[in-house]
Amino acid sequence: MDIKISPSALACDLSRFAEECQAMYDAGAHMIHLDIMDGHFVPNLTFGAPLIRCLRGKSPIIFDAHLMISRPDLYIEDFVKAGADIITFHIEADCNTADTLKKIRSFSVKSGLSLKPGTEIEEVLPFIPLVDMILVMTVEPGFGGQSFMADMLPKVRFLRDNYPTLDIQVDGGLNNHTSKLAVEAGANIIVAGSYLFGQSDYKKAVGELYEICIQSAE
């Protein structure tokens, strides 16, 4: 598996957003996870396309945009123009899933589909041909710093067993221990926020997490 580390910028020092993203890139992170929340689909409000547009010129890191919003279909073009490289939205959102995935791909960016803990894995299966990545949430989306839900790992395992070349991302409560469990289940993209941004040495933290994941994938 092609293991990738995607630090969640929600946990960074937001007063130094651009510097923090660049620091993670310099530390060896493969992408930066950008949590976009509208205060409606999830009970939290973060940032949108204008901030991403400002960040785009500050770092070459891949922008991994996770849209936790009710109507992602209305904002796809905005996030593409802002510089998102991967756009993931939720199957539970109020939009036509297939049409929204096709719209993302029409702009030549990667498409992702996410599911909340309470959503069965079977819900996303009809859309696999239209996605580059499935994001399995291991916490309830909306806030960082929550505890990892290990009972979500069978979803990851099912996807890996049935779709061996699919990118499978896991987000929520990930640290050196839970990332090992996620990769052993079949995940290859690890989103870690508080765990990575809470370390004083980003390069050491990213490197150690990456090595743990690589060893767990063998």
Phi, psi and omega in degrees: 000147177271095184284135178224144178251127182235092179298137180273114185293347178301334183265000183278175173284101187295342176286348179232041190307307183297317180295323180293317178298315180294323180296322178291324175298313179297333181280350178109005177295145184275336181198170176238130184271121184248110182271111179257117183235140186255001181075005180238304177294323174230155184278052177204157181230126181240259185216175183225202185300322181302321179292318179298321178300319179292325181288330190305322182279357184263340183206143178275001184299149178294130178267114182257092188269121180252104184272105174259068184226156186290322184235070181299331182301334182280348189236005182304310183298323178300317182286328174296311180296330180287339177118012178293138178263329177229131178237119179245136174228174185265140176297337180279355181293162184271071180203169175281114188299311183297315181297322181290321176296318178296323179296317178301311182293335180295341178264009178062034169245162183283145181253141177226151178230132183244158175223141178287164180304326183278357181264132181288147183298332181300336181296329184268345188300322180297343186258002182306319180297344184257001184244154171261342185204143169248132178254115177264116179281130178251016167214168172287126183295146176141323182219145176278169174081013180276166181278141180297133179260095184296339181286001174272347185297329175301331175296316179297314182297319179298315180298315183293322180294326185260341181224075190297338182259000184285139170286126180239116182256143176236136185220126174129110175070029185268133176218195183296328180280309184289332175296323177300315179297319181295317180290320177300329178282341178129358178290147176233355174235118186252122176261119179227125183254279183303322183297316182279312183288346177277356180269148180281333181245097184296320182297316179295316183296313179295316181298315180294319179295320178297317180295320177299317181293318179299314180296323181288337181277346184282000000 
